[in-house]
Amino acid sequence: MDLKVPKFEKPKLPKITVTRKQALTAAGTAVFVVLIALVGGMLLLDYTGDRQVATFGSHVAASEADLSLVSGKVSSLMRSSSDDLSVAECDAYMREFAAVADYGMRVTAYHRQIVGADRVPEAYAGAQSAYIRALDNLNRAFSLWSSAAAAYDAEAYTAAKENLARADQAWKEYTAAIEDYDRELRIAEEGGWAPPA
Amino acid sequence: MERKDFLPVLAGGLVILVVALVVKPALLGEPIGLVSSGSVPVHNPPVYVPPAPVPTATPFPDDGAAYTRNFRWTAIDGGVQTTQVRVPEALFLAHRAAPQIADPLAWGRYAIADADRPFLEDLARRIAPPAGNPEEDYFRLMNLVFFVQQIPYEPDNSTGSYIEGAIPRYAVRQGVEAGYSKSPVEMLVDGRGDCEDAAILMAGLLDALGYDTVLFRYPEHMALGIRMNEFNPYYARYTPKYFAYEGKHYYYIEGTNYTTIPTGNSTFVGKPFPIGDAGGTGIPGVTSGTPEIIPLRYIPTPNEYRIRPARLPAGGA
C-alpha cells in the first residue's frame, strides 16, 4: 500500500489585541477580588471564633447556674444538725444525702455532655478541657457520695466512710481543675502567657 | 454585557459555595451543610427529686404478750435496788429474727434502736430518777453503770445466754465460736450477755438520759466511752483513761466483770468498776491498747463539699 502522511496545517489562532488600559483594569480587578476574599475570610473566621466562645460561655453559664442550685442543696443539708438524731432521723438524713448526690450526678453529667460537644477556638481549648475535667471529677465525687449512701443503707458504715474519703479526693481534683480552668481562660482572653495560679 | 458573560461568575459562586459548605466541613470533620457546629440535642436540665417518704414503723402494742424480768442490783450508795422490766414479745422476737449487723462501726444502731427507745427511757428513769440537784447527776449516772455491770456475764457461744436455750440462727459462726450482738431489750429479756451486749445496753440507757456516749471496741473486748470534760477525782487510785474522738474526751466505762467479794456469813460486797478504770479488767489489750471508737449516731459526712463558682468567658451569657 502506498501511504501518505497528510500535510499538517498550522492552526490559525484568533488574534487577541489587549490594550494597556484593559490589562491594567484586569489586574486591578483581580487584586481587588483577592483582597476582598482575604478580608472577608478573616472577618468570617473572627466571627466564627467569637460565636464559638459565646456558645461555650453560655454553656458554662448554664452549667454554673445549675451547679449553684446543687450547691444550695448541699449547703442546706450540711448546715442541718446531725446531733441527737434518732436512727430513723439519721436514715432520713442519709436518704436526703443520696437524693442530693443523685441530683449532682445528673447535673454534672448533663452539662459535661453539652460543654464537651462545644467547638471552641484553639486558644480556648485548654479552658474547655479543664472545665470538662472539673465536671468529670465533680460527677465522680457525687457518684461516690451515692455509693456511700447505698453502703450506709446496707449498714456497711466502713465502706461508706471509705467511699467518702475517695469522694473527698475527687472533690480536691475538681477544685484543682477549676483553678486550671480560670488560669487557662485568663491566658485565652489575654492572648498570651499568664502566671500559674 | 451579554447573558453568556454571567455564566463564569455564577460558576465561580457555585464553586465557592461547594468549597464552604462541603469541602471545608468534610476536611475539618464538621457537619456538612448549613448546620451550626458544636450543638448537641439539648433536653431540659435535671431537677432535684426529693427522697420518697418512708412510712413510720408501727409501735409494738403494750397490751400483747410480753416478757417480764425482775432485776436486783446494788446501787452506788450500797443499797439493794429492784426493778421490773416488761418487753413486748413481738419486739423481742423481731430483734431475734433480724440479721446481725456485720460492720461493727454500725453497732451504735443497736443501742439507739427506735423500737427499744421507750423501754430504755422508762427503765433509765426508774433506775436513775431525775434529781432536782445537779450534783446528784453523778450518782444517777453511776447507778445506771452499776445496774448494767451487775447483769450476769455469759459468752455468745453459750446456749445459756439465750432464753431459748439455743444460739440464735443469725449468730455469726466462726468454727466452734459464735458471735451475736444483742439489742438492749434482748439483753434485758435474756438477763445476761457478754461485754458488747453490756456496752450496747449501757450506751442505750445513758443515751436515753442524754449522755453523749460511744462504744470502745478492742480486739477482745468492748466497753463504753462517756463524754466528760474532765474526770480526775481525788480518791481515784488510778489515772482515769480517756480517748479523744472528734475533739471530745470519752472516758472508759467497763460494762461487765462486776465481781463479788465474800465477807463471811454469806454476804457479798460488790466491786464495781468506776469511770476511767481500764486497768481493773486485767485484759492486756484494754490496759494498754487504743480502741476503735464507734459513735452511736454515725452519719457519713464528706469533708469536701463546697462548689466553687467558675468565671465565665468574656462574651458568654
Tab-separated table of N, CA and C in Angstrom, chain B residues 95-246:
chain	number	residue	atom	x	y	z
B	95	HIS	N	-36.331	-8.594	117.030
B	95	HIS	CA	-34.865	-8.468	117.122
B	95	HIS	C	-34.186	-9.801	116.819
B	96	ARG	N	-34.732	-10.862	117.393
B	96	ARG	CA	-34.112	-12.183	117.203
B	96	ARG	C	-34.182	-12.605	115.726
B	97	ALA	N	-35.213	-12.131	115.031
B	97	ALA	CA	-35.408	-12.548	113.638
B	97	ALA	C	-34.666	-11.639	112.655
B	98	ALA	N	-33.976	-10.635	113.201
B	98	ALA	CA	-33.263	-9.702	112.304
B	98	ALA	C	-31.823	-10.162	112.114
B	99	PRO	N	-31.319	-10.117	110.882
B	99	PRO	CA	-29.909	-10.479	110.663
B	99	PRO	C	-28.990	-9.547	111.454
B	100	GLN	N	-27.845	-10.067	111.810
B	100	GLN	CA	-26.863	-9.281	112.562
B	100	GLN	C	-26.253	-8.189	111.674
B	101	ILE	N	-25.872	-7.108	112.302
B	101	ILE	CA	-25.167	-6.051	111.572
B	101	ILE	C	-23.709	-6.479	111.492
B	102	ALA	N	-23.247	-6.702	110.264
B	102	ALA	CA	-21.895	-7.258	110.091
B	102	ALA	C	-20.799	-6.244	110.424
B	103	ASP	N	-21.032	-4.990	110.125
B	103	ASP	CA	-19.985	-3.977	110.307
B	103	ASP	C	-20.047	-3.414	111.731
B	104	PRO	N	-19.017	-3.652	112.559
B	104	PRO	CA	-19.054	-3.149	113.944
B	104	PRO	C	-19.217	-1.629	114.031
B	105	LEU	N	-18.788	-0.917	112.982
B	105	LEU	CA	-18.937	0.543	113.017
B	105	LEU	C	-20.407	0.946	113.067
B	106	ALA	N	-21.288	0.019	112.707
B	106	ALA	CA	-22.728	0.316	112.706
B	106	ALA	C	-23.435	-0.208	113.952
B	107	TRP	N	-22.691	-0.724	114.924
B	107	TRP	CA	-23.336	-1.317	116.102
B	107	TRP	C	-24.017	-0.297	117.009
B	108	GLY	N	-23.708	0.962	116.799
B	108	GLY	CA	-24.430	2.001	117.540
B	108	GLY	C	-25.922	1.936	117.265
B	109	ARG	N	-26.303	1.391	116.103
B	109	ARG	CA	-27.731	1.264	115.768
B	109	ARG	C	-28.456	0.381	116.767
B	110	TYR	N	-27.758	-0.617	117.301
B	110	TYR	CA	-28.396	-1.477	118.315
B	110	TYR	C	-28.776	-0.640	119.542
B	111	ALA	N	-27.828	0.211	119.955
B	111	ALA	CA	-28.016	0.944	121.219
B	111	ALA	C	-29.148	1.953	121.145
B	112	ILE	N	-29.325	2.566	119.972
B	112	ILE	CA	-30.340	3.635	119.906
B	112	ILE	C	-31.509	3.241	119.005
B	113	ALA	N	-31.725	1.924	118.856
B	113	ALA	CA	-32.837	1.455	118.016
B	113	ALA	C	-34.142	2.114	118.463
B	114	ASP	N	-34.861	2.678	117.495
B	114	ASP	CA	-36.083	3.428	117.826
B	114	ASP	C	-37.111	2.585	118.574
B	115	ALA	N	-37.216	1.306	118.196
B	115	ALA	CA	-38.234	0.451	118.820
B	115	ALA	C	-37.930	0.197	120.295
B	116	ASP	N	-36.654	0.178	120.656
B	116	ASP	CA	-36.266	-0.087	122.050
B	116	ASP	C	-36.364	1.163	122.925
B	117	ARG	N	-36.376	2.300	122.280
B	117	ARG	CA	-36.210	3.566	122.999
B	117	ARG	C	-37.210	3.770	124.145
B	118	PRO	N	-38.517	3.566	123.920
B	118	PRO	CA	-39.454	3.831	125.025
B	118	PRO	C	-39.157	2.974	126.263
B	119	PHE	N	-38.725	1.740	126.056
B	119	PHE	CA	-38.455	0.849	127.193
B	119	PHE	C	-37.185	1.283	127.925
B	120	LEU	N	-36.195	1.734	127.149
B	120	LEU	CA	-34.943	2.183	127.771
B	120	LEU	C	-35.152	3.490	128.537
B	121	GLU	N	-35.953	4.394	127.964
B	121	GLU	CA	-36.218	5.662	128.662
B	121	GLU	C	-36.931	5.402	129.977
B	122	ASP	N	-37.906	4.492	129.912
B	122	ASP	CA	-38.670	4.162	131.116
B	122	ASP	C	-37.764	3.520	132.174
B	123	LEU	N	-36.944	2.567	131.747
B	123	LEU	CA	-36.057	1.878	132.691
B	123	LEU	C	-35.021	2.844	133.273
B	124	ALA	N	-34.454	3.696	132.407
B	124	ALA	CA	-33.428	4.647	132.873
B	124	ALA	C	-34.012	5.598	133.910
B	125	ARG	N	-35.245	6.033	133.695
B	125	ARG	CA	-35.883	6.942	134.665
B	125	ARG	C	-36.135	6.254	135.996
B	126	ARG	N	-36.411	4.945	135.934
B	126	ARG	CA	-36.669	4.240	137.198
B	126	ARG	C	-35.371	3.942	137.943
B	127	ILE	N	-34.319	3.623	137.211
B	127	ILE	CA	-33.031	3.353	137.879
B	127	ILE	C	-32.413	4.658	138.386
B	128	ALA	N	-32.520	5.688	137.552
B	128	ALA	CA	-31.899	6.970	137.904
B	128	ALA	C	-32.943	8.065	137.769
B	129	PRO	N	-33.828	8.191	138.766
B	129	PRO	CA	-34.890	9.193	138.671
B	129	PRO	C	-34.302	10.603	138.568
B	130	PRO	N	-34.969	11.482	137.847
B	130	PRO	CA	-34.474	12.857	137.736
B	130	PRO	C	-34.314	13.472	139.118
B	131	ALA	N	-33.224	14.165	139.300
B	131	ALA	CA	-32.951	14.790	140.601
B	131	ALA	C	-33.005	16.301	140.441
B	132	GLY	N	-33.484	16.954	141.488
B	132	GLY	CA	-33.542	18.410	141.443
B	132	GLY	C	-32.163	19.023	141.579
B	133	ASN	N	-31.282	18.294	142.205
B	133	ASN	CA	-29.948	18.827	142.457
B	133	ASN	C	-28.970	18.321	141.390
B	134	PRO	N	-28.357	19.209	140.631
B	134	PRO	CA	-27.432	18.758	139.577
B	134	PRO	C	-26.248	17.959	140.121
B	135	GLU	N	-25.920	18.172	141.398
B	135	GLU	CA	-24.793	17.440	141.979
B	135	GLU	C	-25.081	15.940	142.083
B	136	GLU	N	-26.368	15.596	141.996
B	136	GLU	CA	-26.724	14.176	142.078
B	136	GLU	C	-26.606	13.467	140.740
B	137	ASP	N	-26.272	14.232	139.715
B	137	ASP	CA	-26.170	13.623	138.382
B	137	ASP	C	-25.143	12.502	138.354
B	138	TYR	N	-24.048	12.700	139.083
B	138	TYR	CA	-23.005	11.673	139.098
B	138	TYR	C	-23.560	10.365	139.680
B	139	PHE	N	-24.367	10.483	140.750
B	139	PHE	CA	-24.934	9.274	141.382
B	139	PHE	C	-25.940	8.602	140.451
B	140	ARG	N	-26.687	9.403	139.719
B	140	ARG	CA	-27.639	8.836	138.754
B	140	ARG	C	-26.888	8.050	137.688
B	141	LEU	N	-25.829	8.669	137.206
B	141	LEU	CA	-25.015	8.025	136.172
B	141	LEU	C	-24.442	6.713	136.680
B	142	MET	N	-23.874	6.749	137.895
B	142	MET	CA	-23.233	5.550	138.431
B	142	MET	C	-24.246	4.455	138.744
B	143	ASN	N	-25.458	4.844	139.108
B	143	ASN	CA	-26.479	3.816	139.354
B	143	ASN	C	-26.796	3.055	138.062
B	144	LEU	N	-26.860	3.777	136.952
B	144	LEU	CA	-27.081	3.099	135.667
B	144	LEU	C	-25.909	2.188	135.322
B	145	VAL	N	-24.699	2.696	135.559
B	145	VAL	CA	-23.499	1.914	135.260
B	145	VAL	C	-23.479	0.638	136.105
B	146	PHE	N	-23.776	0.804	137.409
B	146	PHE	CA	-23.753	-0.365	138.305
B	146	PHE	C	-24.839	-1.369	137.941
B	147	PHE	N	-25.998	-0.857	137.527
B	147	PHE	CA	-27.086	-1.754	137.135
B	147	PHE	C	-26.618	-2.681	136.011
B	148	VAL	N	-26.001	-2.112	134.995
B	148	VAL	CA	-25.588	-2.927	133.837
B	148	VAL	C	-24.432	-3.846	134.230
B	149	GLN	N	-23.490	-3.319	134.997
B	149	GLN	CA	-22.332	-4.144	135.371
B	149	GLN	C	-22.752	-5.403	136.127
B	150	GLN	N	-23.886	-5.326	136.821
B	150	GLN	CA	-24.294	-6.464	137.645
B	150	GLN	C	-25.179	-7.469	136.904
B	151	ILE	N	-25.449	-7.236	135.642
B	151	ILE	CA	-26.156	-8.256	134.843
B	151	ILE	C	-25.145	-9.369	134.552
B	152	PRO	N	-25.493	-10.627	134.861
B	152	PRO	CA	-24.510	-11.716	134.741
B	152	PRO	C	-23.888	-11.807	133.350
B	153	TYR	N	-22.597	-12.122	133.356
B	153	TYR	CA	-21.854	-12.278	132.113
B	153	TYR	C	-22.047	-13.689	131.547
B	154	GLU	N	-22.239	-13.769	130.272
B	154	GLU	CA	-22.350	-15.073	129.603
B	154	GLU	C	-21.848	-14.894	128.177
B	155	PRO	N	-20.914	-15.728	127.741
B	155	PRO	CA	-20.373	-15.541	126.388
B	155	PRO	C	-21.391	-15.884	125.302
B	156	ASP	N	-21.144	-15.365	124.104
B	156	ASP	CA	-22.079	-15.548	122.986
B	156	ASP	C	-22.273	-17.008	122.602
B	157	ASN	N	-21.200	-17.815	122.715
B	157	ASN	CA	-21.327	-19.201	122.246
B	157	ASN	C	-21.871	-20.143	123.321
B	158	SER	N	-22.379	-19.565	124.407
B	158	SER	CA	-23.027	-20.384	125.441
B	158	SER	C	-24.536	-20.343	125.226
B	159	THR	N	-25.149	-21.526	125.144
B	159	THR	CA	-26.605	-21.563	124.941
B	159	THR	C	-27.344	-20.962	126.135
B	160	GLY	N	-26.660	-20.921	127.275
B	160	GLY	CA	-27.270	-20.343	128.474
B	160	GLY	C	-27.458	-18.838	128.388
B	161	SER	N	-26.901	-18.232	127.359
B	161	SER	CA	-27.029	-16.783	127.222
B	161	SER	C	-28.354	-16.377	126.592
B	162	TYR	N	-29.143	-17.387	126.168
B	162	TYR	CA	-30.368	-17.066	125.434
B	162	TYR	C	-31.556	-17.783	126.064
B	163	ILE	N	-32.686	-17.101	126.153
B	163	ILE	CA	-33.838	-17.716	126.814
B	163	ILE	C	-34.335	-18.944	126.065
B	164	GLU	N	-34.059	-19.020	124.770
B	164	GLU	CA	-34.499	-20.198	124.006
B	164	GLU	C	-33.635	-21.414	124.330
B	165	GLY	N	-32.473	-21.193	124.962
B	165	GLY	CA	-31.550	-22.294	125.250
B	165	GLY	C	-30.802	-22.741	124.016
B	166	ALA	N	-30.792	-21.912	123.020
B	166	ALA	CA	-30.079	-22.231	121.770
B	166	ALA	C	-29.496	-20.944	121.199
B	167	ILE	N	-28.416	-21.119	120.476
B	167	ILE	CA	-27.795	-19.940	119.860
B	167	ILE	C	-28.686	-19.458	118.711
B	168	PRO	N	-29.004	-18.173	118.656
B	168	PRO	CA	-29.904	-17.668	117.604
B	168	PRO	C	-29.378	-17.991	116.206
B	169	ARG	N	-30.304	-18.134	115.263
B	169	ARG	CA	-29.916	-18.595	113.920
B	169	ARG	C	-29.079	-17.555	113.189
B	170	TYR	N	-29.196	-16.267	113.573
B	170	TYR	CA	-28.414	-15.255	112.872
B	170	TYR	C	-27.065	-14.995	113.536
B	171	ALA	N	-26.721	-15.817	114.523
B	171	ALA	CA	-25.394	-15.658	115.135
B	171	ALA	C	-24.324	-15.894	114.071
B	172	VAL	N	-23.246	-15.145	114.185
B	172	VAL	CA	-22.155	-15.288	113.214
B	172	VAL	C	-21.219	-16.367	113.743
B	173	ARG	N	-21.082	-17.440	112.973
B	173	ARG	CA	-20.291	-18.581	113.451
B	173	ARG	C	-18.920	-18.588	112.796
B	174	GLN	N	-17.916	-18.818	113.627
B	174	GLN	CA	-16.544	-18.984	113.149
B	174	GLN	C	-15.990	-20.221	113.847
B	175	GLY	N	-16.079	-21.368	113.177
B	175	GLY	CA	-15.665	-22.623	113.788
B	175	GLY	C	-16.597	-22.952	114.935
B	176	VAL	N	-16.006	-23.192	116.110
B	176	VAL	CA	-16.847	-23.522	117.270
B	176	VAL	C	-17.360	-22.258	117.954
B	177	GLU	N	-16.818	-21.128	117.585
B	177	GLU	CA	-17.218	-19.863	118.209
B	177	GLU	C	-18.476	-19.319	117.525
B	178	ALA	N	-19.248	-18.581	118.307
B	178	ALA	CA	-20.419	-17.900	117.753
B	178	ALA	C	-20.428	-16.474	118.277
B	179	GLY	N	-20.738	-15.555	117.416
B	179	GLY	CA	-20.822	-14.152	117.829
B	179	GLY	C	-22.233	-13.645	117.617
B	180	TYR	N	-22.762	-12.980	118.628
B	180	TYR	CA	-24.120	-12.459	118.498
B	180	TYR	C	-24.228	-11.180	119.322
B	181	SER	N	-24.510	-10.081	118.649
B	181	SER	CA	-24.680	-8.802	119.356
B	181	SER	C	-26.150	-8.619	119.689
B	182	LYS	N	-26.420	-8.444	120.983
B	182	LYS	CA	-27.825	-8.316	121.401
B	182	LYS	C	-28.254	-6.857	121.414
B	183	SER	N	-29.493	-6.646	121.049
B	183	SER	CA	-30.066	-5.312	121.226
B	183	SER	C	-30.328	-5.128	122.718
B	184	PRO	N	-30.509	-3.903	123.191
B	184	PRO	CA	-30.747	-3.706	124.627
B	184	PRO	C	-31.900	-4.550	125.184
B	185	VAL	N	-33.017	-4.634	124.447
B	185	VAL	CA	-34.138	-5.395	125.017
B	185	VAL	C	-33.848	-6.900	125.014
B	186	GLU	N	-33.049	-7.367	124.085
B	186	GLU	CA	-32.668	-8.791	124.112
B	186	GLU	C	-31.832	-9.076	125.354
B	187	MET	N	-30.909	-8.164	125.647
B	187	MET	CA	-30.056	-8.315	126.843
B	187	MET	C	-30.919	-8.336	128.105
B	188	LEU	N	-31.953	-7.474	128.123
B	188	LEU	CA	-32.814	-7.403	129.305
B	188	LEU	C	-33.665	-8.670	129.429
B	189	VAL	N	-34.198	-9.162	128.327
B	189	VAL	CA	-35.050	-10.356	128.377
B	189	VAL	C	-34.207	-11.591	128.702
B	190	ASP	N	-33.037	-11.703	128.037
B	190	ASP	CA	-32.157	-12.850	128.323
B	190	ASP	C	-31.616	-12.766	129.758
B	191	GLY	N	-31.474	-11.555	130.248
B	191	GLY	CA	-30.969	-11.375	131.615
B	191	GLY	C	-29.480	-11.653	131.729
B	192	ARG	N	-28.791	-11.741	130.644
B	192	ARG	CA	-27.346	-11.983	130.648
B	192	ARG	C	-26.781	-11.681	129.261
B	193	GLY	N	-25.477	-11.556	129.229
B	193	GLY	CA	-24.841	-11.263	127.946
B	193	GLY	C	-23.352	-11.046	128.129
B	194	ASP	N	-22.679	-10.752	127.032
B	194	ASP	CA	-21.235	-10.562	127.129
B	194	ASP	C	-20.886	-9.073	127.108
B	195	CYS	N	-19.607	-8.786	126.889
B	195	CYS	CA	-19.141	-7.396	127.023
B	195	CYS	C	-19.804	-6.457	126.029
B	196	GLU	N	-19.956	-6.903	124.770
B	196	GLU	CA	-20.541	-5.972	123.792
B	196	GLU	C	-22.031	-5.763	124.068
B	197	ASP	N	-22.711	-6.814	124.545
B	197	ASP	CA	-24.129	-6.661	124.878
B	197	ASP	C	-24.306	-5.661	126.029
B	198	ALA	N	-23.399	-5.758	127.015
B	198	ALA	CA	-23.463	-4.846	128.167
B	198	ALA	C	-23.155	-3.421	127.739
B	199	ALA	N	-22.135	-3.266	126.885
B	199	ALA	CA	-21.768	-1.919	126.434
B	199	ALA	C	-22.907	-1.298	125.628
B	200	ILE	N	-23.563	-2.120	124.804
B	200	ILE	CA	-24.675	-1.610	123.983
B	200	ILE	C	-25.859	-1.215	124.865
B	201	LEU	N	-26.180	-2.063	125.860
B	201	LEU	CA	-27.289	-1.729	126.766
B	201	LEU	C	-26.973	-0.465	127.563
B	202	MET	N	-25.747	-0.382	128.075
B	202	MET	CA	-25.373	0.794	128.867
B	202	MET	C	-25.417	2.060	128.004
B	203	ALA	N	-24.960	1.929	126.767
B	203	ALA	CA	-24.988	3.082	125.853
B	203	ALA	C	-26.435	3.523	125.602
B	204	GLY	N	-27.318	2.545	125.413
B	204	GLY	CA	-28.717	2.870	125.169
B	204	GLY	C	-29.356	3.563	126.357
B	205	LEU	N	-29.061	3.070	127.558
B	205	LEU	CA	-29.647	3.669	128.770
B	205	LEU	C	-29.098	5.079	129.006
B	206	LEU	N	-27.792	5.236	128.867
B	206	LEU	CA	-27.198	6.555	129.105
B	206	LEU	C	-27.632	7.551	128.030
B	207	ASP	N	-27.766	7.067	126.808
B	207	ASP	CA	-28.230	7.950	125.730
B	207	ASP	C	-29.662	8.410	126.010
B	208	ALA	N	-30.455	7.502	126.578
B	208	ALA	CA	-31.843	7.867	126.900
B	208	ALA	C	-31.891	8.973	127.954
B	209	LEU	N	-30.842	9.061	128.773
B	209	LEU	CA	-30.789	10.131	129.774
B	209	LEU	C	-30.059	11.374	129.251
B	210	GLY	N	-29.619	11.309	128.014
B	210	GLY	CA	-28.999	12.491	127.399
B	210	GLY	C	-27.488	12.531	127.473
B	211	TYR	N	-26.848	11.453	127.901
B	211	TYR	CA	-25.382	11.433	127.938
B	211	TYR	C	-24.833	11.138	126.554
B	212	ASP	N	-23.702	11.762	126.272
B	212	ASP	CA	-23.020	11.549	124.993
B	212	ASP	C	-22.060	10.378	125.168
B	213	THR	N	-22.344	9.275	124.508
B	213	THR	CA	-21.520	8.078	124.692
B	213	THR	C	-21.085	7.492	123.344
B	214	VAL	N	-20.022	6.710	123.393
B	214	VAL	CA	-19.548	5.954	122.224
B	214	VAL	C	-19.212	4.543	122.695
B	215	LEU	N	-18.971	3.658	121.750
B	215	LEU	CA	-18.521	2.306	122.096
B	215	LEU	C	-17.018	2.221	121.844
B	216	PHE	N	-16.301	1.597	122.765
B	216	PHE	CA	-14.867	1.344	122.589
B	216	PHE	C	-14.708	-0.116	122.160
B	217	ARG	N	-14.190	-0.337	120.986
B	217	ARG	CA	-14.041	-1.717	120.502
B	217	ARG	C	-12.572	-2.105	120.466
B	218	TYR	N	-12.237	-3.102	121.265
B	218	TYR	CA	-10.886	-3.677	121.291
B	218	TYR	C	-10.941	-5.026	120.567
B	219	PRO	N	-9.765	-5.561	120.211
B	219	PRO	CA	-9.786	-6.873	119.539
B	219	PRO	C	-10.501	-7.950	120.361
B	220	GLU	N	-10.397	-7.898	121.696
B	220	GLU	CA	-11.003	-8.967	122.512
B	220	GLU	C	-12.027	-8.450	123.511
B	221	HIS	N	-12.449	-7.214	123.349
B	221	HIS	CA	-13.329	-6.656	124.368
B	221	HIS	C	-14.107	-5.477	123.792
B	222	MET	N	-15.184	-5.132	124.498
B	222	MET	CA	-15.899	-3.911	124.152
B	222	MET	C	-16.346	-3.236	125.438
B	223	ALA	N	-16.221	-1.929	125.468
B	223	ALA	CA	-16.634	-1.153	126.641
B	223	ALA	C	-17.296	0.127	126.152
B	224	LEU	N	-17.573	0.996	127.089
B	224	LEU	CA	-18.288	2.227	126.763
B	224	LEU	C	-17.389	3.433	126.998
B	225	GLY	N	-17.605	4.478	126.231
B	225	GLY	CA	-16.926	5.751	126.474
B	225	GLY	C	-17.974	6.800	126.756
B	226	ILE	N	-17.776	7.557	127.808
B	226	ILE	CA	-18.735	8.624	128.120
B	226	ILE	C	-18.014	9.964	128.058
B	227	ARG	N	-18.665	10.920	127.418
B	227	ARG	CA	-18.025	12.216	127.234
B	227	ARG	C	-18.044	13.007	128.536
B	228	MET	N	-16.870	13.412	128.968
B	228	MET	CA	-16.738	14.267	130.146
B	228	MET	C	-15.631	15.257	129.849
B	229	ASN	N	-15.781	16.469	130.329
B	229	ASN	CA	-14.733	17.463	130.087
B	229	ASN	C	-13.469	17.098	130.858
B	230	GLU	N	-13.671	16.717	132.100
B	230	GLU	CA	-12.521	16.319	132.913
B	230	GLU	C	-13.019	15.422	134.034
B	231	PHE	N	-12.333	14.329	134.230
B	231	PHE	CA	-12.719	13.441	135.327
B	231	PHE	C	-11.434	12.980	136.004
B	232	ASN	N	-11.166	13.535	137.148
B	232	ASN	CA	-9.934	13.180	137.857
B	232	ASN	C	-10.182	13.312	139.362
B	233	PRO	N	-11.046	12.450	139.920
B	233	PRO	CA	-11.405	12.600	141.331
B	233	PRO	C	-10.207	12.325	142.249
B	234	TYR	N	-10.204	13.014	143.360
B	234	TYR	CA	-9.059	12.917	144.292
B	234	TYR	C	-8.917	11.518	144.877
B	235	TYR	N	-10.033	10.766	144.922
B	235	TYR	CA	-9.989	9.453	145.574
B	235	TYR	C	-9.534	8.341	144.628
B	236	ALA	N	-9.440	8.633	143.346
B	236	ALA	CA	-9.104	7.571	142.400
B	236	ALA	C	-7.650	7.145	142.573
B	237	ARG	N	-7.425	5.841	142.664
B	237	ARG	CA	-6.058	5.327	142.778
B	237	ARG	C	-5.531	4.894	141.412
B	238	TYR	N	-6.042	5.471	140.384
B	238	TYR	CA	-5.614	5.140	139.025
B	238	TYR	C	-5.730	6.423	138.212
B	239	THR	N	-5.098	6.423	137.074
B	239	THR	CA	-5.243	7.573	136.171
B	239	THR	C	-6.415	7.289	135.246
B	240	PRO	N	-7.502	8.056	135.396
B	240	PRO	CA	-8.673	7.775	134.547
B	240	PRO	C	-8.305	7.815	133.061
B	241	LYS	N	-8.743	6.771	132.368
B	241	LYS	CA	-8.366	6.636	130.954
B	241	LYS	C	-9.461	7.200	130.051
B	242	TYR	N	-9.023	7.990	129.109
B	242	TYR	CA	-9.993	8.502	128.126
B	242	TYR	C	-9.357	8.479	126.744
B	243	PHE	N	-10.214	8.570	125.741
B	243	PHE	CA	-9.754	8.635	124.346
B	243	PHE	C	-10.475	9.795	123.674
B	244	ALA	N	-9.732	10.480	122.836
B	244	ALA	CA	-10.309	11.646	122.137
B	244	ALA	C	-10.972	11.186	120.842
B	245	TYR	N	-12.140	11.736	120.579
B	245	TYR	CA	-12.848	11.469	119.327
B	245	TYR	C	-13.553	12.756	118.907
B	246	GLU	N	-13.217	13.218	117.718
B	246	GLU	CA	-13.761	14.470	117.177
B	246	GLU	C	-13.605	15.614	118.177
